[in-house]
CSV table of C-alpha atoms and ligand atoms in Angstrom, one decimal:
chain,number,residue,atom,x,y,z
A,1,UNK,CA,-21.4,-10.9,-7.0
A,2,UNK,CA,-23.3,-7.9,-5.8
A,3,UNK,CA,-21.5,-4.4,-5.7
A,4,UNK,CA,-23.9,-2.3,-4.9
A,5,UNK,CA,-22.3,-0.6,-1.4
A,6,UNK,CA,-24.2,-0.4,1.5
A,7,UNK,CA,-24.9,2.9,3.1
A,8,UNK,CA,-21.9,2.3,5.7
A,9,UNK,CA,-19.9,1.6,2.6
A,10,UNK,CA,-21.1,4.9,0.8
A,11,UNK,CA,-20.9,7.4,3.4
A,12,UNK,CA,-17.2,6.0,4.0
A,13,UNK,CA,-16.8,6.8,0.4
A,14,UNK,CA,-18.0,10.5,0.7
A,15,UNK,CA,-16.0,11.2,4.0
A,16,UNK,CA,-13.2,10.0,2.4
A,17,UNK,CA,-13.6,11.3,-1.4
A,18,UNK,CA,-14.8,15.0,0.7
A,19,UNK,CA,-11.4,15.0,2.5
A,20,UNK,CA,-9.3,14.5,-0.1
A,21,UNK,CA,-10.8,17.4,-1.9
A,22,UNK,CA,-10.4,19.7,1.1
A,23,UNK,CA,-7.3,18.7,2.6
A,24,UNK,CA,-4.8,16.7,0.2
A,25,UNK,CA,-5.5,18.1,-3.3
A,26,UNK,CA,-4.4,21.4,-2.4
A,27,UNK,CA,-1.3,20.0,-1.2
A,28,UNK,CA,-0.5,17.0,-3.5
A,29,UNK,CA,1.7,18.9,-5.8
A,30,UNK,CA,3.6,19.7,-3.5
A,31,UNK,CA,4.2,17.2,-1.5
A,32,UNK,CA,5.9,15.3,-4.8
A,33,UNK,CA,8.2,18.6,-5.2
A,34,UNK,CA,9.4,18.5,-1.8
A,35,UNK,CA,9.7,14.6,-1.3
A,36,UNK,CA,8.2,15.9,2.6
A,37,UNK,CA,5.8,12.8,4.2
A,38,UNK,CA,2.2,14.3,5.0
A,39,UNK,CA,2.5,14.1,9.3
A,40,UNK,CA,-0.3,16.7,9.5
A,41,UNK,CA,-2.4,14.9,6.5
A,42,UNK,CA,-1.9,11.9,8.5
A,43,UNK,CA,-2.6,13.4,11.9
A,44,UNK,CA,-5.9,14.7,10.7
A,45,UNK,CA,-6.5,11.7,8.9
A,46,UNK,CA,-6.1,10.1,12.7
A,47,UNK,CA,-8.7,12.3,13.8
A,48,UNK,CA,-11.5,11.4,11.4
A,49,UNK,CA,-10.9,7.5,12.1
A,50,UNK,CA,-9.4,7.1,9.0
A,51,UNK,CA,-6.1,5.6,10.5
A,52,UNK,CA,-7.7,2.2,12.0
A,53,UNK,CA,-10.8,1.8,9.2
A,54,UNK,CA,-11.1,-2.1,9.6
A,55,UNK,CA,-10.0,-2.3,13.0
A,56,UNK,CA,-12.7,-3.2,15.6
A,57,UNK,CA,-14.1,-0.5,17.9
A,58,UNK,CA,-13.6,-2.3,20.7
A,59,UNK,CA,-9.4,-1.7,19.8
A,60,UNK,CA,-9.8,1.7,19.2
A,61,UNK,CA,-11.0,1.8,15.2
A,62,UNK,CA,-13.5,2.7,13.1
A,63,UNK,CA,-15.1,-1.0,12.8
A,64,UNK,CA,-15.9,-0.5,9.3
A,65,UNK,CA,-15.8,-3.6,6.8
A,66,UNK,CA,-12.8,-4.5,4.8
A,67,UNK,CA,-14.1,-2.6,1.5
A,68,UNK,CA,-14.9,0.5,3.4
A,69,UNK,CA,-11.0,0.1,3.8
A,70,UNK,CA,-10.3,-0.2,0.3
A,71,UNK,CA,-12.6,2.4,-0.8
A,72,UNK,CA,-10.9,4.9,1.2
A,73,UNK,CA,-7.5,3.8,-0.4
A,74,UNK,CA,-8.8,4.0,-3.9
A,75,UNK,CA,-10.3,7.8,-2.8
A,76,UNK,CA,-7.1,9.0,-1.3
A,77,UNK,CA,-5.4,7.7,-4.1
A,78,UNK,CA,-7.1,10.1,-6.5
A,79,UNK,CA,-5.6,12.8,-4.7
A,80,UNK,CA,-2.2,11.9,-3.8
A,81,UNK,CA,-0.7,8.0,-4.0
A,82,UNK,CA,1.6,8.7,-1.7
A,83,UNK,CA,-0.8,9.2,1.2
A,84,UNK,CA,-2.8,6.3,0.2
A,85,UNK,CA,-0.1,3.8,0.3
A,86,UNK,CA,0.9,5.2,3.8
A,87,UNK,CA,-2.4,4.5,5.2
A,88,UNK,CA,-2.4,1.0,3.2
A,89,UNK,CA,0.9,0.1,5.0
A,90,UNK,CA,0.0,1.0,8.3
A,91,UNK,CA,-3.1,-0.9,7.9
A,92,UNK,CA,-2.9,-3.8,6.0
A,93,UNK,CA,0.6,-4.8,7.3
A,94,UNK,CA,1.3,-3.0,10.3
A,95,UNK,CA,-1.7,-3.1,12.3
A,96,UNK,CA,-3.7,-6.3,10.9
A,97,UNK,CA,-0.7,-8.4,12.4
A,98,UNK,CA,-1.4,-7.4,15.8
A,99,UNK,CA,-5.2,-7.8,15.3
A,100,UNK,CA,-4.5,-11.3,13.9
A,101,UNK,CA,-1.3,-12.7,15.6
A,102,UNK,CA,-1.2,-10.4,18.3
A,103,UNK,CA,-1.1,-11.6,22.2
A,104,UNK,CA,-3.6,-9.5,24.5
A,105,UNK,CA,-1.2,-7.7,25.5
A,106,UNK,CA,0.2,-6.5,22.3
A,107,UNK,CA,-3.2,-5.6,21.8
A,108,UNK,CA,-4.0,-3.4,24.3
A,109,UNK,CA,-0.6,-2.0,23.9
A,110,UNK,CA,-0.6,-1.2,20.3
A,111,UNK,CA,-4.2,-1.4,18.9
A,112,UNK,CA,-5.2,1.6,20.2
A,113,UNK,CA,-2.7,3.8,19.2
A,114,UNK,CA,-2.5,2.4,15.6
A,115,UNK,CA,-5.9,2.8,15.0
A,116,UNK,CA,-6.1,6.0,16.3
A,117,UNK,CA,-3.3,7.2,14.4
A,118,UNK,CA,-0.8,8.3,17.2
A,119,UNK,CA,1.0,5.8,16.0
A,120,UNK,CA,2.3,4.8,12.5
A,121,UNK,CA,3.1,0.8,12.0
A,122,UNK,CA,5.6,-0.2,9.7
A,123,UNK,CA,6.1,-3.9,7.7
A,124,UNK,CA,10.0,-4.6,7.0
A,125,UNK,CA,10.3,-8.3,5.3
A,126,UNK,CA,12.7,-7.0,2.3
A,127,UNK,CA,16.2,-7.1,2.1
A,128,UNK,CA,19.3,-6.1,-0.2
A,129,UNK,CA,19.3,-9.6,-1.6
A,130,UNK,CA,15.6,-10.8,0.2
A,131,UNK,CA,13.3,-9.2,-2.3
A,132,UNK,CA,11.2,-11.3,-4.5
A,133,UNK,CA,12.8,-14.4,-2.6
A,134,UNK,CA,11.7,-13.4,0.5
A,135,UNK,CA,12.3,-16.1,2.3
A,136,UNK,CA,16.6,-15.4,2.0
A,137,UNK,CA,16.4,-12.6,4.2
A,138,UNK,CA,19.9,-12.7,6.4
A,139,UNK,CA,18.7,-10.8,9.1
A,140,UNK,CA,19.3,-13.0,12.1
A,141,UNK,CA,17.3,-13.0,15.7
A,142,UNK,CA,18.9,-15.1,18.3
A,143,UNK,CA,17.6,-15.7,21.6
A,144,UNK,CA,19.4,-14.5,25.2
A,145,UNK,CA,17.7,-14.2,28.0
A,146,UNK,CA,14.6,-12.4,27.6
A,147,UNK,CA,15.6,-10.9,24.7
A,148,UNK,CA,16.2,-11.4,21.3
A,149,UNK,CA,19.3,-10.0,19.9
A,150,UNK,CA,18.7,-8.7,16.1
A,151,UNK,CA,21.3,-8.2,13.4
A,152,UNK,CA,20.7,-7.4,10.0
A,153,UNK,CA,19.4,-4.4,7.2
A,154,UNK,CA,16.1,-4.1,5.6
A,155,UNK,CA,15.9,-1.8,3.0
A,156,UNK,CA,12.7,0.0,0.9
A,157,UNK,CA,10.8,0.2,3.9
A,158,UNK,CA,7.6,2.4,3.8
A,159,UNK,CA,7.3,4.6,6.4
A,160,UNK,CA,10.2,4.3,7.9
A,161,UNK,CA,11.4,7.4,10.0
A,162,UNK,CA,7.8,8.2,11.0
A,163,UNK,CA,6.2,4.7,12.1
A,164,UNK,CA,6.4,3.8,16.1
A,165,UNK,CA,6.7,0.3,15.8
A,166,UNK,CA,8.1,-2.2,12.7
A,167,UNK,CA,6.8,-6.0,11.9
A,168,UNK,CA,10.3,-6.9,11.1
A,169,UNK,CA,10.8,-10.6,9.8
A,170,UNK,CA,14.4,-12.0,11.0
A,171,UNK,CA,15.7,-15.4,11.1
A,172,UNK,CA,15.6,-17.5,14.0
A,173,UNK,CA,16.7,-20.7,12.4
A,174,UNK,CA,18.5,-20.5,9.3
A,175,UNK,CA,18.9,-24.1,8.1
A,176,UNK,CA,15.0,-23.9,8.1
A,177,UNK,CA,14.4,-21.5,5.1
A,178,UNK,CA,11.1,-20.1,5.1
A,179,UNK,CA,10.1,-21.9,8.5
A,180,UNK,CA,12.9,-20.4,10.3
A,181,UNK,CA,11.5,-17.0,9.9
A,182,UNK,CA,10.5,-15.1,12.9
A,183,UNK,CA,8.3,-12.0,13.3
A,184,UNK,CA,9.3,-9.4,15.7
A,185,UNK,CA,7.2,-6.1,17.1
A,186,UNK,CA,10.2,-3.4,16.9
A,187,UNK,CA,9.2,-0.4,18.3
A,188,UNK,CA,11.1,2.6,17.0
A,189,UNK,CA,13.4,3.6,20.3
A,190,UNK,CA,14.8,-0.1,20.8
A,191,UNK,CA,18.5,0.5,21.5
A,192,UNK,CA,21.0,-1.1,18.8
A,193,UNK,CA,17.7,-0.1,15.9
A,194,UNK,CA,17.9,2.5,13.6
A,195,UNK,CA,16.6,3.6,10.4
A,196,UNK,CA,19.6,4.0,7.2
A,197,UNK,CA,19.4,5.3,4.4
A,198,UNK,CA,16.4,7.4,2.9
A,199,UNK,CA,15.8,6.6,-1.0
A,200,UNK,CA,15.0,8.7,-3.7
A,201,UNK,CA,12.6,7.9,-6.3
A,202,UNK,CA,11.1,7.9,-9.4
A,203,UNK,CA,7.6,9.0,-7.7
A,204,UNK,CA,5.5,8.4,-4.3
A,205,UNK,CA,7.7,11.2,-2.8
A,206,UNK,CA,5.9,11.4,-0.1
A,207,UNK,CA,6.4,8.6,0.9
A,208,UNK,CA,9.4,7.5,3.2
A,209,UNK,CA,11.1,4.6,2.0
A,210,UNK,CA,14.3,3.7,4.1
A,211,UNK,CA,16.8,1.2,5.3
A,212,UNK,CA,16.3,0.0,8.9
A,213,UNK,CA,19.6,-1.1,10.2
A,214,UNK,CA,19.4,-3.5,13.6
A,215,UNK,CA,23.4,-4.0,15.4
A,216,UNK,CA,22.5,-6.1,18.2
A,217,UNK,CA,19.3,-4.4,18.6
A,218,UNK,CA,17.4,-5.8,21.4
A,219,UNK,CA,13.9,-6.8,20.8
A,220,UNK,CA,12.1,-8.2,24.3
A,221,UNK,CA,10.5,-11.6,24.1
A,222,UNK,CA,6.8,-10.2,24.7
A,223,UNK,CA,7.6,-8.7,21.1
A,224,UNK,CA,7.3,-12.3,19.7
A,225,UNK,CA,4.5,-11.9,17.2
A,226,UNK,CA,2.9,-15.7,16.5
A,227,UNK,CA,5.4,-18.1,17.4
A,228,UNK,CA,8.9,-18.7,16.5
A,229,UNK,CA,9.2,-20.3,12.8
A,230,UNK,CA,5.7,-18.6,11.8
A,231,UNK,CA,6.9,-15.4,10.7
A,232,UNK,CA,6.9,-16.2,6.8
A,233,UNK,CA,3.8,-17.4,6.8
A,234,UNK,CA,2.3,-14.4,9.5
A,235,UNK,CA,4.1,-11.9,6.2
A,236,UNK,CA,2.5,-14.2,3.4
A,237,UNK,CA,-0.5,-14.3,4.9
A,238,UNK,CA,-0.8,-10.3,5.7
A,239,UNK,CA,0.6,-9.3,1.3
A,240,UNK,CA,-2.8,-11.3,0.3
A,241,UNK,CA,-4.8,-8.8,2.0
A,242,UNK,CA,-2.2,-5.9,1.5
A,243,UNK,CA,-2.1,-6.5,-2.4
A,244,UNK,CA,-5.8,-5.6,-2.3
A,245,UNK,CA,-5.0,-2.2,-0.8
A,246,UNK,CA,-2.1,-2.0,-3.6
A,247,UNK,CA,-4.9,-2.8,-6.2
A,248,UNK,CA,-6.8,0.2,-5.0
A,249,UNK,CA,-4.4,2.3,-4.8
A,250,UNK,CA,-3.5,1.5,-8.4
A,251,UNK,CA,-7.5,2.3,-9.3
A,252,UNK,CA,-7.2,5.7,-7.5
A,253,UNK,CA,-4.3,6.9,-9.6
A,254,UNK,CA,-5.7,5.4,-13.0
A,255,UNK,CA,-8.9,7.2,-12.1
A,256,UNK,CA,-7.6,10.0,-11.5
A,257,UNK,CA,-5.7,10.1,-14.7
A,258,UNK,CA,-8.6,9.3,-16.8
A,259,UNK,CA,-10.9,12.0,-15.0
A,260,UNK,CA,-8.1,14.5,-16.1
A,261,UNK,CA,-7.6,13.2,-19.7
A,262,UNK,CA,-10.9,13.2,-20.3
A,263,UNK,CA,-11.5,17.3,-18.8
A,264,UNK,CA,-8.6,18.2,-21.0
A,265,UNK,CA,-9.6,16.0,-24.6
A,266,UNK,CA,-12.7,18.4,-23.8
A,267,UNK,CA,-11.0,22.0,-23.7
A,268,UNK,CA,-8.0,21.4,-26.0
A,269,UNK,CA,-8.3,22.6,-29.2
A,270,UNK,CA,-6.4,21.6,-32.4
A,271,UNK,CA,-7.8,21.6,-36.0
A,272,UNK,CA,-10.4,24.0,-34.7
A,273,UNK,CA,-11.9,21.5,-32.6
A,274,UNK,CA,-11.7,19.8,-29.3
A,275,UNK,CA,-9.4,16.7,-29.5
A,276,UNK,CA,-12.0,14.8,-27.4
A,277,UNK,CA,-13.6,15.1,-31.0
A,278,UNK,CA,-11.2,12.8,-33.1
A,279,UNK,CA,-11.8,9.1,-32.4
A,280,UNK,CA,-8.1,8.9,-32.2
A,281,UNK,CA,-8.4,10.3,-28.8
A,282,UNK,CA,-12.0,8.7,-28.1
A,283,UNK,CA,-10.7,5.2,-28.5
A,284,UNK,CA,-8.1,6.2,-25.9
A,285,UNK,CA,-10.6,7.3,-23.6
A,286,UNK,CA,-12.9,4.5,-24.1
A,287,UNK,CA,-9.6,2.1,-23.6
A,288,UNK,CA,-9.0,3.3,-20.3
A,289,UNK,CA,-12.5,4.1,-18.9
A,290,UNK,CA,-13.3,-0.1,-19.8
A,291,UNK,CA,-9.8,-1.1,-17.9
A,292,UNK,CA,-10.3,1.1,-15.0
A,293,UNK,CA,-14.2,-1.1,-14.7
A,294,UNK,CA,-12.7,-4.4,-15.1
A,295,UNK,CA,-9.9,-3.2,-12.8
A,296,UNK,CA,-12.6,-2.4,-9.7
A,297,UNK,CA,-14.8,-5.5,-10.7
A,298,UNK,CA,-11.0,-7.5,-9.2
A,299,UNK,CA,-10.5,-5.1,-6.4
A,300,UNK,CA,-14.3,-5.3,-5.1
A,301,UNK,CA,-14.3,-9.0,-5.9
A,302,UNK,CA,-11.5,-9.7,-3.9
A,303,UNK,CA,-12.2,-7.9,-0.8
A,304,UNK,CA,-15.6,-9.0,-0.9
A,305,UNK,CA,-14.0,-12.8,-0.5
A,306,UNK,CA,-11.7,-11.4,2.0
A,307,UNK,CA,-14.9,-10.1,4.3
A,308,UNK,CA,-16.9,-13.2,3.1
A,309,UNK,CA,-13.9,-15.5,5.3
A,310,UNK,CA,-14.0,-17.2,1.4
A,311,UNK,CA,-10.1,-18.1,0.0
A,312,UNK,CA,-9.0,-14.6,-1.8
A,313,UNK,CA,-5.4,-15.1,-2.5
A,314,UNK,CA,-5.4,-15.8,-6.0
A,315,UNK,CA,-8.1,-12.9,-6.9
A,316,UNK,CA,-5.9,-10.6,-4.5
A,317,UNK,CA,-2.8,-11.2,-6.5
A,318,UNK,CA,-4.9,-10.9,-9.6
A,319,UNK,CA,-6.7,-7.6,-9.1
A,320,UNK,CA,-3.1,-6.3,-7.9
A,321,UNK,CA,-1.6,-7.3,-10.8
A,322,UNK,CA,-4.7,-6.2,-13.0
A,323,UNK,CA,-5.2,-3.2,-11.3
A,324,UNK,CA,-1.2,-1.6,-11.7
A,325,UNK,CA,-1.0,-3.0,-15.1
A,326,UNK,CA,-3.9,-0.5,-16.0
A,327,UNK,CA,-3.0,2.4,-13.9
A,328,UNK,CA,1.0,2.1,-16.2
A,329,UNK,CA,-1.0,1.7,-19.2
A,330,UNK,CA,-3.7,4.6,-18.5
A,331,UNK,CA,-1.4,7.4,-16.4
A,332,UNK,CA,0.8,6.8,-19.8
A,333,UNK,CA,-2.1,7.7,-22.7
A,334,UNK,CA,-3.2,10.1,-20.3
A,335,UNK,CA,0.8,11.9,-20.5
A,336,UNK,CA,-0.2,11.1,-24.2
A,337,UNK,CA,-3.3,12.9,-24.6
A,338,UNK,CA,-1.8,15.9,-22.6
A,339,UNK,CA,1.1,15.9,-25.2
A,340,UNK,CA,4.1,18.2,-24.4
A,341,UNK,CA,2.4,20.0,-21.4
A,342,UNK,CA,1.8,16.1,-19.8
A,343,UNK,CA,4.9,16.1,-19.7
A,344,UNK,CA,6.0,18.8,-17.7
A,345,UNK,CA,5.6,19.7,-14.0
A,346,UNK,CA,3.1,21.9,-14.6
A,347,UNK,CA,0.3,19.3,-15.2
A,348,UNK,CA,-0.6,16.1,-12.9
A,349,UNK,CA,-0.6,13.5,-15.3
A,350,UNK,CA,3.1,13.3,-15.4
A,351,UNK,CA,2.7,12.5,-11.3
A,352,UNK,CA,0.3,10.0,-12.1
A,353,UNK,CA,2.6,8.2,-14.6
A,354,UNK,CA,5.5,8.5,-12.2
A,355,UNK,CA,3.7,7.0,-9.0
A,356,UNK,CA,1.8,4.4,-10.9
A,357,UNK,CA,5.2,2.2,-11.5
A,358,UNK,CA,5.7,1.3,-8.1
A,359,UNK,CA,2.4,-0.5,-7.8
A,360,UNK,CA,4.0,-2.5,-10.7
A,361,UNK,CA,6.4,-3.7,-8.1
A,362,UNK,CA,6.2,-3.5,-4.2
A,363,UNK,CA,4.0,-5.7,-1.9
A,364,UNK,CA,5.2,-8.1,-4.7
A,365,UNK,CA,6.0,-7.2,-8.4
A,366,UNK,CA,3.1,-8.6,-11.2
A,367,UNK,CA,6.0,-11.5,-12.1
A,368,UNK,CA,5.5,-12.6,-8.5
A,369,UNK,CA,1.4,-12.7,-8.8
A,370,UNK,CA,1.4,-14.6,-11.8
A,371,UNK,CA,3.9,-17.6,-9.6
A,372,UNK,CA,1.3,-17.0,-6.8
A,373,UNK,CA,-1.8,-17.4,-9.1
A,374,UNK,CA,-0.3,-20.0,-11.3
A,375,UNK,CA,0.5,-22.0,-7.9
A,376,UNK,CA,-3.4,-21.4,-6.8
A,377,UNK,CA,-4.4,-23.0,-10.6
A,378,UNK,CA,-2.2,-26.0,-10.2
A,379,UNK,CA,-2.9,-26.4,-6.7
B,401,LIG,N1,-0.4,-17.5,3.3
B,401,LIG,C1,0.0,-18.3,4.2
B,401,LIG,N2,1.1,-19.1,4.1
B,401,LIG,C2,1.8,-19.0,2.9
B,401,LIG,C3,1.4,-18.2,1.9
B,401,LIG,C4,0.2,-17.4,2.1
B,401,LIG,N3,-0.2,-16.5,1.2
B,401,LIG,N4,2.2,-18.3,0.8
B,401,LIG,C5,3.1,-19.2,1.2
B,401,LIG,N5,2.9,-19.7,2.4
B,401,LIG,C6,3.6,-20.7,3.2
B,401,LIG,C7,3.6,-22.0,2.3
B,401,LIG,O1,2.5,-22.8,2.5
B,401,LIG,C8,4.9,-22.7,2.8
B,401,LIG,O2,4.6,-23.3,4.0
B,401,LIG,P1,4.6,-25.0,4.1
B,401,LIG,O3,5.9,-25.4,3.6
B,401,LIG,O4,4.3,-25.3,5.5
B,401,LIG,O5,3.5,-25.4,3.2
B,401,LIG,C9,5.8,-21.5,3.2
B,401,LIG,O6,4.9,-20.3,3.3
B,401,LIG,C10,6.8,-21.2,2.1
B,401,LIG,O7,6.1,-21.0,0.9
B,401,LIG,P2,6.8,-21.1,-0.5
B,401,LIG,O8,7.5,-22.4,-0.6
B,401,LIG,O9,5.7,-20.9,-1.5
B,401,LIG,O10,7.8,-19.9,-0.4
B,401,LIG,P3,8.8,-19.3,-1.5
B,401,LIG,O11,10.1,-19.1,-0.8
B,401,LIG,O12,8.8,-20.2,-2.7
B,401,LIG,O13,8.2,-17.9,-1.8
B,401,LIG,C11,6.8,-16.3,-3.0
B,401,LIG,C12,6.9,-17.7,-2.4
B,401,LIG,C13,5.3,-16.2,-3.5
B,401,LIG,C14,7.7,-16.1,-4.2
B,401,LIG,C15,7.0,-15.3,-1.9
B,401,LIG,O14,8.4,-15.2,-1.5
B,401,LIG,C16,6.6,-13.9,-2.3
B,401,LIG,O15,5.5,-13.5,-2.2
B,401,LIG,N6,7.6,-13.0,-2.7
B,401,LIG,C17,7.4,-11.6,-2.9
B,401,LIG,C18,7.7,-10.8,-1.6
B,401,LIG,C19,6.9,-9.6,-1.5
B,401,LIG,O16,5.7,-9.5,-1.8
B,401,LIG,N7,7.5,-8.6,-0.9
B,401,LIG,C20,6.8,-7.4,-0.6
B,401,LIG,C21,7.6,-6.6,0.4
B,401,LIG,S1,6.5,-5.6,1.4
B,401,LIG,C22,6.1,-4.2,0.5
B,401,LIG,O17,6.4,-4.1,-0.6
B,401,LIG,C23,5.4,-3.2,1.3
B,401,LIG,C24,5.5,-1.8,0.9
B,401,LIG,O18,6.5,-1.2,1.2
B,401,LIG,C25,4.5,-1.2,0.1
C-alpha cells in the first residue's frame, strides 16, 4: 500500500497543521483549565471548510477524500484533542448519516449547514445501562400520527449543548433487540428534548459531554433516518468509519507528546548532560517514535480501504485500538521523561496523558475492537 499523499492530500495537511499553530495552540491550555467548548475555534474552522472535509461540494463541503479527513483530525489533534474529536463527531457520525441514509430532503435541509459549520451534528446511541451493549438501549420511539413520540436518556454525548441536530438511536420495537432500533434526526429545539446533565472529566475539557433527556419529545416522521428497524445497523455501520477518526485523533496527541519529550530530553540537563544523552531515555524515545509509525501505517491503511469502497471494519477497529493503546503508553513516558514538572499544569504532557484515556474507550472501548476483529477472523 502506497502512502505517499497526493498534493490535495498535502496541502490539506498544511492548512490544517498552519491553523492549528495560529489559532488553537495559543488557546489549548486554556481551553483544558476552563472546561469552555471552542464555538469561535469551530466557527472559524467553519469558515476555512474544515467543518464538511469529506462532504461533496455539491452539499456544501469541501469534497476532499476521506484521508484528507483524517489528516486534519490527526493535525488538530496535536494541538488540542478536544477540538479534534468535535470535528470527528460532527463528521463522522453526525453528518455521514445524512450523506449516506439521508432522504433528499434531509439533505438539502441539513447538508449544507453541517458542512459549512453553522451547524454542529451530534451522534447519541449510549445509554446509562446501553454502553458497550448497545443494542439495550431503553429509549423508546412510538409512532402517532405523524410523529414519533420519544422517551428515554442518553448520556456521554459529545457535543451536546452546542450541536443543532442529534442522530439519536431509540427503540421502535423492543422484542426485536438490535433490529428494533430506529434512527431519528432530532434537531435541538424539538419540544419535550433537552439536554441533562454536563459531565466532568478526567481530560478532553473542551469538549461537551452531556445527557440528552427526551419526555415525550416529538420527533416528525420526515426525521426517519433509513427505515424503521435499521437504526443499529445505520450506528454500526457509521463507528467503522468513526473509529478511524478516533485512531487519528489518538496519533495527534501521541505525536504531539513525543515531539515535546523529545525538545525537552534535548535541553534538560542532569549529570552535566542532556538526558536525551543517556540511552535510558533514548530507548524511550526510540519506543515511542516506532509505535507512533506502526500506529499511522493502521490509520492510513484503513482509510485508504475506506476510500478504496474495500471492507475496512476490522483494520478500523484495529488502528483504533492500536492507535489509543500507543497514545496511553507514549503521553505516559512522555509525563516520565518530563519527571516532576510533567506532572504539573505547567507543562503539556500531563494534558496529553489526561486526554489520551478516553480514546481508550469511547466510539467503543479496545475490549469491544478485539470482539469486532475477532468476529471479522472467524467470520
Ligand atoms: N455494520 C453494519 N451492520 C452491523 C455492523 C457493522 N459494523 N456490526 C453489526 N452489524 C449488524 C449485524 O450484522 C447484525 O445484523 P444481522 O442480525 O441482520 O446480521 C446486527 O447489527 C446486530 O449485530 P450483533 O449481533 O453483532 O450485535 P451485538 O448486540 O452483539 O453488538 C457490538 C455488537 C460490536 C458489541 C456493538 O454493540 C458495539 O460496537 N458496541 C460498542 C458501542 C460503541 O461503540 N459505542 C460508542 C458510542 S458513540 C461514541 O462514543 C461517540 C463519541 O462520543 C466520541
Amino acid at each position: 500500500m502506497d502512502f505517499q499523499f497526493n498534493q490535495d492530500q498535502l496541502m490539506m495537511q498544511k492548512m490544517v497543521r498552519d491553523f492549528v499553530q495560529e489559532e488553537i495552540v495559543p488557546i489549548a491550555m486554556q481551553t483544558d483549565e476552563t472546561h469552555e467548548f471552542p464555538l469561535e475555534t469551530i466557527h472559524k474552522m467553519g469558515e476555512l471548510g474544515l467543518m464538511g472535509i469529506p462532504i461533496p461540494e455539491g452539499h456544501g463541503g469541501a469534497g476532499a477524500d476521506f484521508l484528507s479527513y483524517i489528516l486534519a483530525i490527526e493535525e488538530i489533534a496535536k494541538g488540542c484533542a478536544s477540538t479534534a474529536v468535535i470535528l470527528a463527531v460532527h463528521t463522522s457520525v453526525g453528518t455521514f448519516p445524512i450523506l449516506y441514509f439521508g432522504t433528499e430532503e434531509q439533505k438539502q435541509k441539513y447538508l449544507p449547514k453541517l458542512a459549512s459549520g453553522k451547524f454542529i451534528g451530534a451522534f447519541a446511541l449510549t445509554e446509562a445501562n446501553a454502553g458497550s451493549d448497545a443494542s439495550s438501549l431503553q429509549t423508546t420511539a412510538v409512532r402517532k400520527g405523524d410523529h414519533y413520540i420519544l422517551n428515554g436518556t442518553k448520556r456521554f454525548i459529545t457535543n451536546a449543548g452546542y450541536a443543532d441536530v442529534y442522530l439519536v438511536m431509540a427503540s421502535t420495537d423492543r422484542a426485536k433487540g438490535p433490529h428494533g432500533v430506529t434512527s431519528f434526526l432530532v434537531d435541538k429545539d424539538t419540544p419535550g428534548f433537552k439536554v441533562g446533565k454536563k459531565e466532568e472529566k478526567m481530560g478532553l475539557n473542551g469538549s461537551a459531554t452531556c445527557e440528552l433527556i427526551f419526555e415525550d419529545a416529538m420527533v416528525p416522521v420526515e426525521n426517519l433516518l433509513g427505515a424503521e428497524g435499521q437504526g443499529f445497523k445505520v450506528a454500526m455501520s457509521l463507528l467503522d468509519g468513526g473509529r478511524i477518526g478516533i485512531g487519528a485523533q489518538a496519533l495527534g496527541i501521541a505525536e504531539a507528546a513525543l515531539e515535546a519529550a523529545l525538545a525537552y530530553s534535548q535541553e534538560r540537563v542532569q549529570f552535566k548532560q542532556a538526558i536525551g544523552n543517556f540511552q535510558g531515555i533514548q530507548f524511550m524515545l526510540s519506543d515511542m517514535a516506532t509505535q507512533i509509525e506502526a500506529a499511522k501505517l493502521l490509520v492510513y491503511q484503513a482509510a485508504s480501504l475506506r476510500m478504496a469502497g474495500l471492507p475496512y471494519g476490522k483494520q478500523a477497529s484495529m488502528a483504533k485500538m492500536f492507535a489509543s493503546d500507543t497514545a496511553v503508553k507514549v503521553t505516559a513516558d512522555a509525563v516520565q521523561i518530563f519527571g516532576g514538572y510533567g506532572y504539573c499544569k505547567e507543562y503539556k504532557v500531563e494534558r496529553y496523558m489526561r486526554d489520551a484515556k478516553i480514546t481508550q474507550i469511547y466510539e467503543g472501548t479496545n475490549q469491544i475492537q478485539r470482539i469486532v476483529i475477532a468476529k471479522h477472523l472467524r467470520a
